[in-house]
Short mmCIF file of C-alpha atoms in Angstrom, two decimals:
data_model
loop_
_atom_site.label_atom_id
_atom_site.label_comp_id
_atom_site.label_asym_id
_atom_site.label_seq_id
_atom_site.Cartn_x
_atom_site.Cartn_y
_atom_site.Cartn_z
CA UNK A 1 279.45 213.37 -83.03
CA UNK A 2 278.71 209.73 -84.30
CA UNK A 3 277.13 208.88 -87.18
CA UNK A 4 274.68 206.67 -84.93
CA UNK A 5 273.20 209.73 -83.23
CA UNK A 6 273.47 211.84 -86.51
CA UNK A 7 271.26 209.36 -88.48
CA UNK A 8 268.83 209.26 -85.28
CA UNK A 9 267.61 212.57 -87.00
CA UNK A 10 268.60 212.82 -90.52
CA UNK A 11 266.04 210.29 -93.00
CA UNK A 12 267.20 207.00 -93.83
CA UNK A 13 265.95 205.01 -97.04
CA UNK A 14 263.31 203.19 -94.66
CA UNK A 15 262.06 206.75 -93.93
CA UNK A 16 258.45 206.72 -95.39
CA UNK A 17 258.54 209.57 -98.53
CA UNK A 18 254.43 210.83 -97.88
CA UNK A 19 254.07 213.82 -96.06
CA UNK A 20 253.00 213.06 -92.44
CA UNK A 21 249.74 213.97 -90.66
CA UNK A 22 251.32 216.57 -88.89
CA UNK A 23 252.84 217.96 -91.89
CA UNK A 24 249.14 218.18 -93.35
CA UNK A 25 247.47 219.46 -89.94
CA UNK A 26 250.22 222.64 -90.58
CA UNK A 27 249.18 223.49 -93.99
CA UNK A 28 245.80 224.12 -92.83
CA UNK A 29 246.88 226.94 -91.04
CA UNK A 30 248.18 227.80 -93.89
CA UNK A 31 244.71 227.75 -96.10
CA UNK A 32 243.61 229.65 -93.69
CA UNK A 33 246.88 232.27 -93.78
CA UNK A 34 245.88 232.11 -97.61
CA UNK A 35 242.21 233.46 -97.32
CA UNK A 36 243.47 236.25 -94.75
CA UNK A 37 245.83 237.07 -97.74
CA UNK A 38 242.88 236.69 -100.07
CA UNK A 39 240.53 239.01 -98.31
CA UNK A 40 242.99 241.52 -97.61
CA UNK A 41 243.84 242.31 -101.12
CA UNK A 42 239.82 241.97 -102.06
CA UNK A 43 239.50 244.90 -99.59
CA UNK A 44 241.91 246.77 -101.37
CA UNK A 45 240.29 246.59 -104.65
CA UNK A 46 236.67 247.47 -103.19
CA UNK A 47 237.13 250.01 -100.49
CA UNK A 48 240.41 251.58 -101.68
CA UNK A 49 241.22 253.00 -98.20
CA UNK A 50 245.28 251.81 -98.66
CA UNK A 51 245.19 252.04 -102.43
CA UNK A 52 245.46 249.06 -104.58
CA UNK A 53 249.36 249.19 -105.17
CA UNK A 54 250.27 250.28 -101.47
CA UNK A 55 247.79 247.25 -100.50
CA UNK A 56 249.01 244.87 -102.55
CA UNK A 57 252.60 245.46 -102.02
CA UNK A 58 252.16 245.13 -98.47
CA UNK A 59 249.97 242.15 -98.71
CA UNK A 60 253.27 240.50 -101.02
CA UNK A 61 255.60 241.26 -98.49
CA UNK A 62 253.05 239.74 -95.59
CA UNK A 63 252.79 236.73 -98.43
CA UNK A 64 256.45 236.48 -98.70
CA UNK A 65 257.02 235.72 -95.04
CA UNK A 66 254.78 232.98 -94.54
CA UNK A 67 255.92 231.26 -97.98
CA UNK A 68 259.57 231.43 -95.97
CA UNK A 69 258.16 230.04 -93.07
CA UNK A 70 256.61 227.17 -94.85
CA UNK A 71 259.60 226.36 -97.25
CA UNK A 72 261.98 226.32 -94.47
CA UNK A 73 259.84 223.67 -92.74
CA UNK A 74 259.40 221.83 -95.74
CA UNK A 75 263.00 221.40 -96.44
CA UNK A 76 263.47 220.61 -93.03
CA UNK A 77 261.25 217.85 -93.00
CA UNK A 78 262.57 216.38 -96.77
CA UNK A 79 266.10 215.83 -94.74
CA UNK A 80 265.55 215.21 -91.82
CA UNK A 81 263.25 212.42 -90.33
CA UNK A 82 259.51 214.04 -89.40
CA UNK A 83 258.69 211.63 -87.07
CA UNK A 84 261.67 212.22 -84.85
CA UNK A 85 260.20 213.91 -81.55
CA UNK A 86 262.33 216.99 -81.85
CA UNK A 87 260.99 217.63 -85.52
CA UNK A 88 257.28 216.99 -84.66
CA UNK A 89 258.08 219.46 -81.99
CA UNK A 90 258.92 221.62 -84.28
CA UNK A 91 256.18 221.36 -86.51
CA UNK A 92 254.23 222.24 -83.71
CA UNK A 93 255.84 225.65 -83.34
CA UNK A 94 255.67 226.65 -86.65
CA UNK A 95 251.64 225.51 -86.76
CA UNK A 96 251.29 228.14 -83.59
CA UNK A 97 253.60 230.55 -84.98
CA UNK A 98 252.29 230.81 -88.21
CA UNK A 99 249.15 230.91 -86.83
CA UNK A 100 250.14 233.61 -85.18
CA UNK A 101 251.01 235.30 -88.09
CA UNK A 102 248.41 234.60 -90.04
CA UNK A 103 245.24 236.32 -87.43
CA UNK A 104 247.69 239.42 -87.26
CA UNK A 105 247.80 239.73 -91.31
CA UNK A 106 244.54 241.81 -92.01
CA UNK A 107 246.39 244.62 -89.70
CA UNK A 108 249.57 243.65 -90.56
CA UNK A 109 250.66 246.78 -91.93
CA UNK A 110 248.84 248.60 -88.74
CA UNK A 111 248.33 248.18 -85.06
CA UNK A 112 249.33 244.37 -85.45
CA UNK A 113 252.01 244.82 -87.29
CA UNK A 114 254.33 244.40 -83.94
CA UNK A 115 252.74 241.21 -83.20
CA UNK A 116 253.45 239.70 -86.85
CA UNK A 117 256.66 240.72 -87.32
CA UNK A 118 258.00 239.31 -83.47
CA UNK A 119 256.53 236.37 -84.46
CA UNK A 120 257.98 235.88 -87.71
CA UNK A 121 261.49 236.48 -86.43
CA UNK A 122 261.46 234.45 -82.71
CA UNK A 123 259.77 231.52 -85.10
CA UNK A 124 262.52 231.64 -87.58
CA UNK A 125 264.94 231.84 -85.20
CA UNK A 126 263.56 230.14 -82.12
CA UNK A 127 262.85 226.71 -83.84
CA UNK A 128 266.69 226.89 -85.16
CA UNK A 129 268.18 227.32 -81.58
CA UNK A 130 265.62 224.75 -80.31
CA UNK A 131 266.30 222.75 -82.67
CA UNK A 132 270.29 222.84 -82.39
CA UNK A 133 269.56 222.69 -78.46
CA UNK A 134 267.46 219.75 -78.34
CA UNK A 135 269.23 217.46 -80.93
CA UNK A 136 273.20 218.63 -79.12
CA UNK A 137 274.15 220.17 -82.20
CA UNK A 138 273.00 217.22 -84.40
CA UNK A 139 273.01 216.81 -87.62
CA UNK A 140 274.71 219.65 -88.69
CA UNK A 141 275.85 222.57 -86.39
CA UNK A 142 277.32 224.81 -89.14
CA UNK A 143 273.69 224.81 -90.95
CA UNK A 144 272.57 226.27 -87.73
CA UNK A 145 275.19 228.85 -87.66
CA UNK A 146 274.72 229.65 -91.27
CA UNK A 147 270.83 230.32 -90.73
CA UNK A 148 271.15 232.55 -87.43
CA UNK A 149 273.35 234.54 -89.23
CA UNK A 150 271.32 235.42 -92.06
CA UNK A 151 268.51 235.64 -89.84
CA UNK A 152 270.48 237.83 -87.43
CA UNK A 153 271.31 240.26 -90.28
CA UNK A 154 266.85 240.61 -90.97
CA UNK A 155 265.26 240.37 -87.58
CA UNK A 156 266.57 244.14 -86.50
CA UNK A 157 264.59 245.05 -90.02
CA UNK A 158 261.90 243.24 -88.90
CA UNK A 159 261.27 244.33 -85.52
CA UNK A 160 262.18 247.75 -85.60
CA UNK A 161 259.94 248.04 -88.87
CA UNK A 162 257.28 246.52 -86.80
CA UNK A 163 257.48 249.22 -84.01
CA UNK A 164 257.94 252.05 -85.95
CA UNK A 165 255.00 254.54 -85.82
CA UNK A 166 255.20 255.56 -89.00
CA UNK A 167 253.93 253.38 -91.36
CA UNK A 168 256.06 254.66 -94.61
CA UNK A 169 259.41 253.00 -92.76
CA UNK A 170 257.41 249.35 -92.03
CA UNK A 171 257.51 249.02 -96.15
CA UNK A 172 261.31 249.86 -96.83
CA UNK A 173 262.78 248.00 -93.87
CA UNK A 174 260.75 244.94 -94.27
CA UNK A 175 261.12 245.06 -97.71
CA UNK A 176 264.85 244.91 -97.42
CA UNK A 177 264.57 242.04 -94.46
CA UNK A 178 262.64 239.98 -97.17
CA UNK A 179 265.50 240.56 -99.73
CA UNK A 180 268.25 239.38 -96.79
CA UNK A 181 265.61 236.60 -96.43
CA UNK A 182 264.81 235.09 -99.41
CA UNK A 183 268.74 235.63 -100.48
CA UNK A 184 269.76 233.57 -97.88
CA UNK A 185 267.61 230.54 -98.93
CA UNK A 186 268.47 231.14 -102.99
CA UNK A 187 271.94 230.96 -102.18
CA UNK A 188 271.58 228.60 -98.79
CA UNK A 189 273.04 231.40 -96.64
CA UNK A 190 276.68 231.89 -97.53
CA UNK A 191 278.80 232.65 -94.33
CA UNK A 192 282.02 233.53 -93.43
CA UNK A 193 284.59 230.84 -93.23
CA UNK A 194 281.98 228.11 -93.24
CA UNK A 195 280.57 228.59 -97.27
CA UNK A 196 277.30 228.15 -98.04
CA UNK A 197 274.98 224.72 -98.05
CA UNK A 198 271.39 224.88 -98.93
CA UNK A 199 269.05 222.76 -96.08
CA UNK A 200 269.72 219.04 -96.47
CA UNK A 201 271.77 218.98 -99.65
CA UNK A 202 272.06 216.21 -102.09
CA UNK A 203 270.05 214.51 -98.94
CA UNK A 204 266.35 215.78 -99.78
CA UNK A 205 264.14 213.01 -100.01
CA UNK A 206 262.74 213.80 -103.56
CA UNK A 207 259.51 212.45 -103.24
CA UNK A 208 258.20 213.98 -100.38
CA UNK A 209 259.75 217.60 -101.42
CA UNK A 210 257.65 217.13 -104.51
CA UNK A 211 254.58 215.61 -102.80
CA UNK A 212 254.82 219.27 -100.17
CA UNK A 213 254.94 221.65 -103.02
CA UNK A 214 252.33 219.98 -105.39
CA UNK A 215 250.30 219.88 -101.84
CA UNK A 216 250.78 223.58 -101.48
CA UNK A 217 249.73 224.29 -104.80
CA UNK A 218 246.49 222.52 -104.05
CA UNK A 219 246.12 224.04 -101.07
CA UNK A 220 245.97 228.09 -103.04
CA UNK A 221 243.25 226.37 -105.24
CA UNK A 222 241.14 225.03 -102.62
CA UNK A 223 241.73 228.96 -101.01
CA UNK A 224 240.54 230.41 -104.43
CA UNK A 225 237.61 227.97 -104.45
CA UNK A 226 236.87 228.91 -101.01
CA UNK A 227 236.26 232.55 -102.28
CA UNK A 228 234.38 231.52 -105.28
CA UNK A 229 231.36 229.92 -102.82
CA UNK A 230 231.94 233.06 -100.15
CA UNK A 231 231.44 235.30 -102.92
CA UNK A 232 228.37 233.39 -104.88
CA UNK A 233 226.75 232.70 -101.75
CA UNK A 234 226.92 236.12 -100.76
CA UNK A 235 224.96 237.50 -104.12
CA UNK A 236 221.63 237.44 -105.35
CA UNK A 237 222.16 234.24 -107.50
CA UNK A 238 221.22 236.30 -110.77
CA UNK A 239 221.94 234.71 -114.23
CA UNK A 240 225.21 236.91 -115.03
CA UNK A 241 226.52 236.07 -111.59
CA UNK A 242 226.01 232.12 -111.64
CA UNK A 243 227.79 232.79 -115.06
CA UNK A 244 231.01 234.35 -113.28
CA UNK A 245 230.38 231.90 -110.46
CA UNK A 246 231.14 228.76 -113.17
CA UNK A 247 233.46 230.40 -115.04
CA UNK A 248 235.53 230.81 -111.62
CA UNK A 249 235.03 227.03 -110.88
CA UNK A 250 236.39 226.36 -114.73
CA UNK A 251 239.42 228.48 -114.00
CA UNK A 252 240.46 226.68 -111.62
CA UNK A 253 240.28 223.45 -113.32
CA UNK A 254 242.43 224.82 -115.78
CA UNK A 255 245.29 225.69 -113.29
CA UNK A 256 244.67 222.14 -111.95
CA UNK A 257 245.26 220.55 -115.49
CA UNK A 258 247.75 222.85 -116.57
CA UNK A 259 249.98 222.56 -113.21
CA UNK A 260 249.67 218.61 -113.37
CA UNK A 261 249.98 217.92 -117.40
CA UNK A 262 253.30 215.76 -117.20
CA UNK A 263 255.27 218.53 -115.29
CA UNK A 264 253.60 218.69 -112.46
CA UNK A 265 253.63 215.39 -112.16
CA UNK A 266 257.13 214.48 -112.01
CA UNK A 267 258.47 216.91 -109.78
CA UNK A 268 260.26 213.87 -107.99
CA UNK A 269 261.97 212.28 -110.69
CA UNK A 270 263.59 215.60 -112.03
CA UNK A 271 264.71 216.24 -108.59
CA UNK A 272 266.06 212.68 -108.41
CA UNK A 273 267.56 213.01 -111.61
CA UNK A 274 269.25 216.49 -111.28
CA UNK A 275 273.29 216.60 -111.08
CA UNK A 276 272.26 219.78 -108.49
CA UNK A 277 268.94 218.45 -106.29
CA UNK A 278 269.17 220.62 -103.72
CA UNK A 279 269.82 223.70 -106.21
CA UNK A 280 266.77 222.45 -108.28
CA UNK A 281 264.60 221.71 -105.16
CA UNK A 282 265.65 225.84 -104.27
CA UNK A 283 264.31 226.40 -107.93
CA UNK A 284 260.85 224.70 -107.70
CA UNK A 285 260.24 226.89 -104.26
CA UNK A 286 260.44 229.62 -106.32
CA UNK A 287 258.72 228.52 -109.57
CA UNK A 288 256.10 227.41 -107.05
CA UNK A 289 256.01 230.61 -105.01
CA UNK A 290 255.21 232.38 -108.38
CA UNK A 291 252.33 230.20 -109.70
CA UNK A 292 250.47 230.13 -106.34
CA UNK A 293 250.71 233.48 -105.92
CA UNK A 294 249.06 234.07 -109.23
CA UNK A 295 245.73 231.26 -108.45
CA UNK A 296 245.45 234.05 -105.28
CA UNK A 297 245.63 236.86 -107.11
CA UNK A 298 243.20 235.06 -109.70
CA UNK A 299 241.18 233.96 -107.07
CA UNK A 300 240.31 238.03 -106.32
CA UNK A 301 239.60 238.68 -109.81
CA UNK A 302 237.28 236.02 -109.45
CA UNK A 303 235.21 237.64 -106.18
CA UNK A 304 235.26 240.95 -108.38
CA UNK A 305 233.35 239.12 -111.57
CA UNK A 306 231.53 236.68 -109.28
CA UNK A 307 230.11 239.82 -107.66
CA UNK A 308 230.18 242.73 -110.09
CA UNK A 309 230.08 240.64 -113.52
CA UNK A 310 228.47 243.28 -115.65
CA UNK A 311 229.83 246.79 -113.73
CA UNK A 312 232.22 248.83 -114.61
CA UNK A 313 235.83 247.62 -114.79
CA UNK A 314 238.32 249.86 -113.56
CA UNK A 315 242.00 249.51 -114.72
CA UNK A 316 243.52 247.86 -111.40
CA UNK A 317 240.92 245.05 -111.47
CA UNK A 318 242.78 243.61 -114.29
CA UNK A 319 245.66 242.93 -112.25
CA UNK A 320 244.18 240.40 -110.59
CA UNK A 321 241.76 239.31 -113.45
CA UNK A 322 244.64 238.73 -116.06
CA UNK A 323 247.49 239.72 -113.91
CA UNK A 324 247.05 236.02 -111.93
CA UNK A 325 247.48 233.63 -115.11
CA UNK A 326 249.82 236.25 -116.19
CA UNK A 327 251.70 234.84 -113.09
CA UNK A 328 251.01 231.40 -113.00
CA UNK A 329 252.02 230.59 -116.42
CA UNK A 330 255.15 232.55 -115.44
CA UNK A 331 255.88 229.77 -112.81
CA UNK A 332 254.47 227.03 -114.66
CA UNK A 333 256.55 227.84 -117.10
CA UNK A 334 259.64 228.26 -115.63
CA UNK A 335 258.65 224.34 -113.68
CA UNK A 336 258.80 222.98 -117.08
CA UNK A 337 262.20 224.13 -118.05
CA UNK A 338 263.34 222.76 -114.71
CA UNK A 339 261.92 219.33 -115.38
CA UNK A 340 262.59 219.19 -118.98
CA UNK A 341 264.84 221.65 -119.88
CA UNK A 342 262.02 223.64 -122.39
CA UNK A 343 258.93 225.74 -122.28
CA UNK A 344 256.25 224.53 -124.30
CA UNK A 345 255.15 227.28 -127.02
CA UNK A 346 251.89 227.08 -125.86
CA UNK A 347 253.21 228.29 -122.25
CA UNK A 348 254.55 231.49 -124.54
CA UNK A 349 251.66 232.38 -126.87
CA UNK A 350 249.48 232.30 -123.83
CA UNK A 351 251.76 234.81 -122.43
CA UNK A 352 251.58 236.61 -125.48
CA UNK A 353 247.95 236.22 -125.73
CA UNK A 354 247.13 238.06 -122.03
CA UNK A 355 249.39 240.76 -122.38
CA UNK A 356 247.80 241.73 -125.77
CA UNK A 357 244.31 241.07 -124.37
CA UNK A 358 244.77 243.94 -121.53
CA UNK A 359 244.10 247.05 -123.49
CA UNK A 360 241.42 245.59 -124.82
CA UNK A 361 239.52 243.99 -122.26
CA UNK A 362 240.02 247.93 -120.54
CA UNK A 363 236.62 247.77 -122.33
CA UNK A 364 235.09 245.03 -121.52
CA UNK A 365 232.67 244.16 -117.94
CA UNK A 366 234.61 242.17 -115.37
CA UNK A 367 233.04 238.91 -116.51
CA UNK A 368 234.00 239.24 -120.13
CA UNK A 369 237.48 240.20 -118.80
CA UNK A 370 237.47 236.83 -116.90
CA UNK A 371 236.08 235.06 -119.94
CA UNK A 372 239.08 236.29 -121.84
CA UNK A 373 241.92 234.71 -119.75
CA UNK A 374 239.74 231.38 -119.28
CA UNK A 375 240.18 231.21 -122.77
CA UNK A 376 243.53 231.64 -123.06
CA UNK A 377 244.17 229.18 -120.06
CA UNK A 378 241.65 226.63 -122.24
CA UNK A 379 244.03 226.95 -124.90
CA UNK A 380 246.93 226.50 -123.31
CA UNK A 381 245.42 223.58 -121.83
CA UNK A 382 244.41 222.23 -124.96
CA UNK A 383 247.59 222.22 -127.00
CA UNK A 384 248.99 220.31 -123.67
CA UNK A 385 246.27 217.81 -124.74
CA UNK A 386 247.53 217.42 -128.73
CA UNK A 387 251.05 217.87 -127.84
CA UNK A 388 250.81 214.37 -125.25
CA UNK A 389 248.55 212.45 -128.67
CA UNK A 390 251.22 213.24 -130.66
CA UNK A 391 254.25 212.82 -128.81
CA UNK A 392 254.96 210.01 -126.49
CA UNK A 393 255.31 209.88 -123.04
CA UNK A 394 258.04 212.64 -121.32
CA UNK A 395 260.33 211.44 -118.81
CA UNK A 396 262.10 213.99 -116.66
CA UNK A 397 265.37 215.60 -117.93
CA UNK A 398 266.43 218.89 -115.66
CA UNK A 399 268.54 221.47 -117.31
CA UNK A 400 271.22 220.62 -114.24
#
């Protein structure tokens, strides 16, 4: 193999660093994968037919695969060149593919389930071979053989958990595939005789990782705004409801502010800056994977106080009312120490704050409930504020 036809693919310092159309006209499949996420768990805290912890365990494991899906293609396309044909090809699959996915998750546990877990492994593993095919092994053929083989060890899980008739086997056997998964990218598959190598290595094009996950991030706020309107619209535009429906706006300004102040913002030069990118690039998936998953589980809490702001507030509800900031200051928090090597106190008294806040807002209405954590989130967003007066300007300095 020449190095000529390896760099064909593989980005070059000329390679423009902003994600490309294509790469934007995927994540809205992904919004939309989001809102069937969304509405799935909303279901499970209104109608109760699965339960609220059966339901929202499956709904994390149906999560979990399409945050793999998307990561992989991400780090694909911060190595490798994304306007190359055979990478816009690509693309391509994974928009229909995840697309795929995404219609089968409000059954995904049930009579679709077949049809979302085929997809998720012939997508994983069909872009791979394609993509090994089509570029003759370029640039690297033992990255291919490392993925297939962590893939190979899953996709039984997957599909046989996907046919199964009984439903109580889907949860174990997909739960393990998304352990085999996920390990695999953490570690960037280790394999017999060839070692392990995480996607692109000290390659990854900083800026546009960082651009893709900060994207991402935006993308689960737009999804909780989206249920904010659904659910306003849908009500009778009383006084306490227009209350929860601005509160639920001002929420997610905070997780805008927060996510941005300084950290957020320099994504790219900590990854530039790291002795380890590719192992802190791994990090931020997972930092990331955390905090949006909390603005969607927020985003149900706010549908329950948008629509029920004064009713009664049963104990699960406060997993999504508190338990989402819970989460996203767990990622946010963990972002900072990987661009600065600290967590702000504010980050921790916040956490503090919410967990001490739950048995008491046990008797509270829903709205006061989300009252509570907009608070804390306000004052975590204000010491941000004194902390950048006082202090001057931050530059990026990654634990590694």
């Amino acid at each position: 193999m020449s190095e000529r036809h390896r760099d064909e693919l593989v980005r070059s310092e000329a390679t423009r660093q902003r994600a490309t159309f294509l790469e934007l006209f995927l994540d809205l499949v992904f919004v939309f994968a989001l809102t069937r996420i969304s509405a799935r768990v909303i279901d499970d805290f209104t109608d109760g037919q699965r339960g609220v912890y059966a339901g929202l365990g499956q709904a994390l494991l149906l999560f979990l695969a399409l945050w793999a899906v998307w990561s992989l293609t991400v780090w694909s396309t911060s190595w490798l060149d994304p306007e190359a044909p055979i990478v816009q090809t690509v693309i391509v699959m994974t928009m229909v593919g995840s697309m795929t996915m995404a219609v089968a998750v409000p059954d995904g546990f049930g009579a679709r389930a077949p049809l979302f877990a085929i997809t998720y492994v012939s997508l994983q593993i069909g872009r791979v071979i394609y993509f090994h095919v089509a570029g003759h092994g370029r640039p690297d053929p033992r990255q291919t053989s490392r993925v297939l083989f962590w893939f190979g060890l899953s996709a039984p899980l997957w599909v046989i958990g996907g046919l199964a008739d009984e439903g109580t086997v889907r949860g174990p056997l997909w739960t393990i595939a998304v352990l085999i998964d996920y390990t695999g990218l953490l570690l960037g598959w280790p394999t017999p005789r060839i070692g392990a190598q995480r996607i692109g290595g000290p390659m990854i094009a900083a800026e546009h990782l960082a651009e893709r996950y900060q994207q991402f991030l935006l993308i689960a706020i737009g999804e909780a705004i989206f249920v904010i309107g659904l659910a306003f619209s849908g009500s009778e535009f009383h006084a306490d409801q227009t209350v929860g429906f601005l509160l639920a706006l001002a929420t997610t300004v905070l997780f805008w502010r927060i996510y941005f102040h300084v950290a957020g913002g320099l994504l790219d030069a900590a990854v530039s800056r790291s002795r380890s990118a590719d192992r802190l690039a791994t990090d931020m998936a997972f930092t990331h994977l955390i905090m949006i998953a909390g603005i969607v589980l927020s985003g149900v809490g706010f549908e329950l106080f948008v629509t029920e702001p004064l009713g009664h507030l049963p104990a699960a509800w406060l997993i999504a009312i508190l338990g989402g900031p819970v989460l996203f200051l767990v990622g946010r928090s963990a972002l900072e120490y990987q661009v600065f090597a600290r967590v702000s106190r504010s980050r921790i008294a916040g956490l503090l704050t919410l967990g001490l806040l739950t048995p008491v807002t046990l008797h509270l209405t829903p709205l006061a409930a989300g009252a509570a954590a907009a608070v804390v989130l306000l004052g975590v967003a204000a010491a941000d504020t004194r902390r950048s007066r006082r202090h001057p300007p931050e530059t990026a300095t990654p634990p590694y």
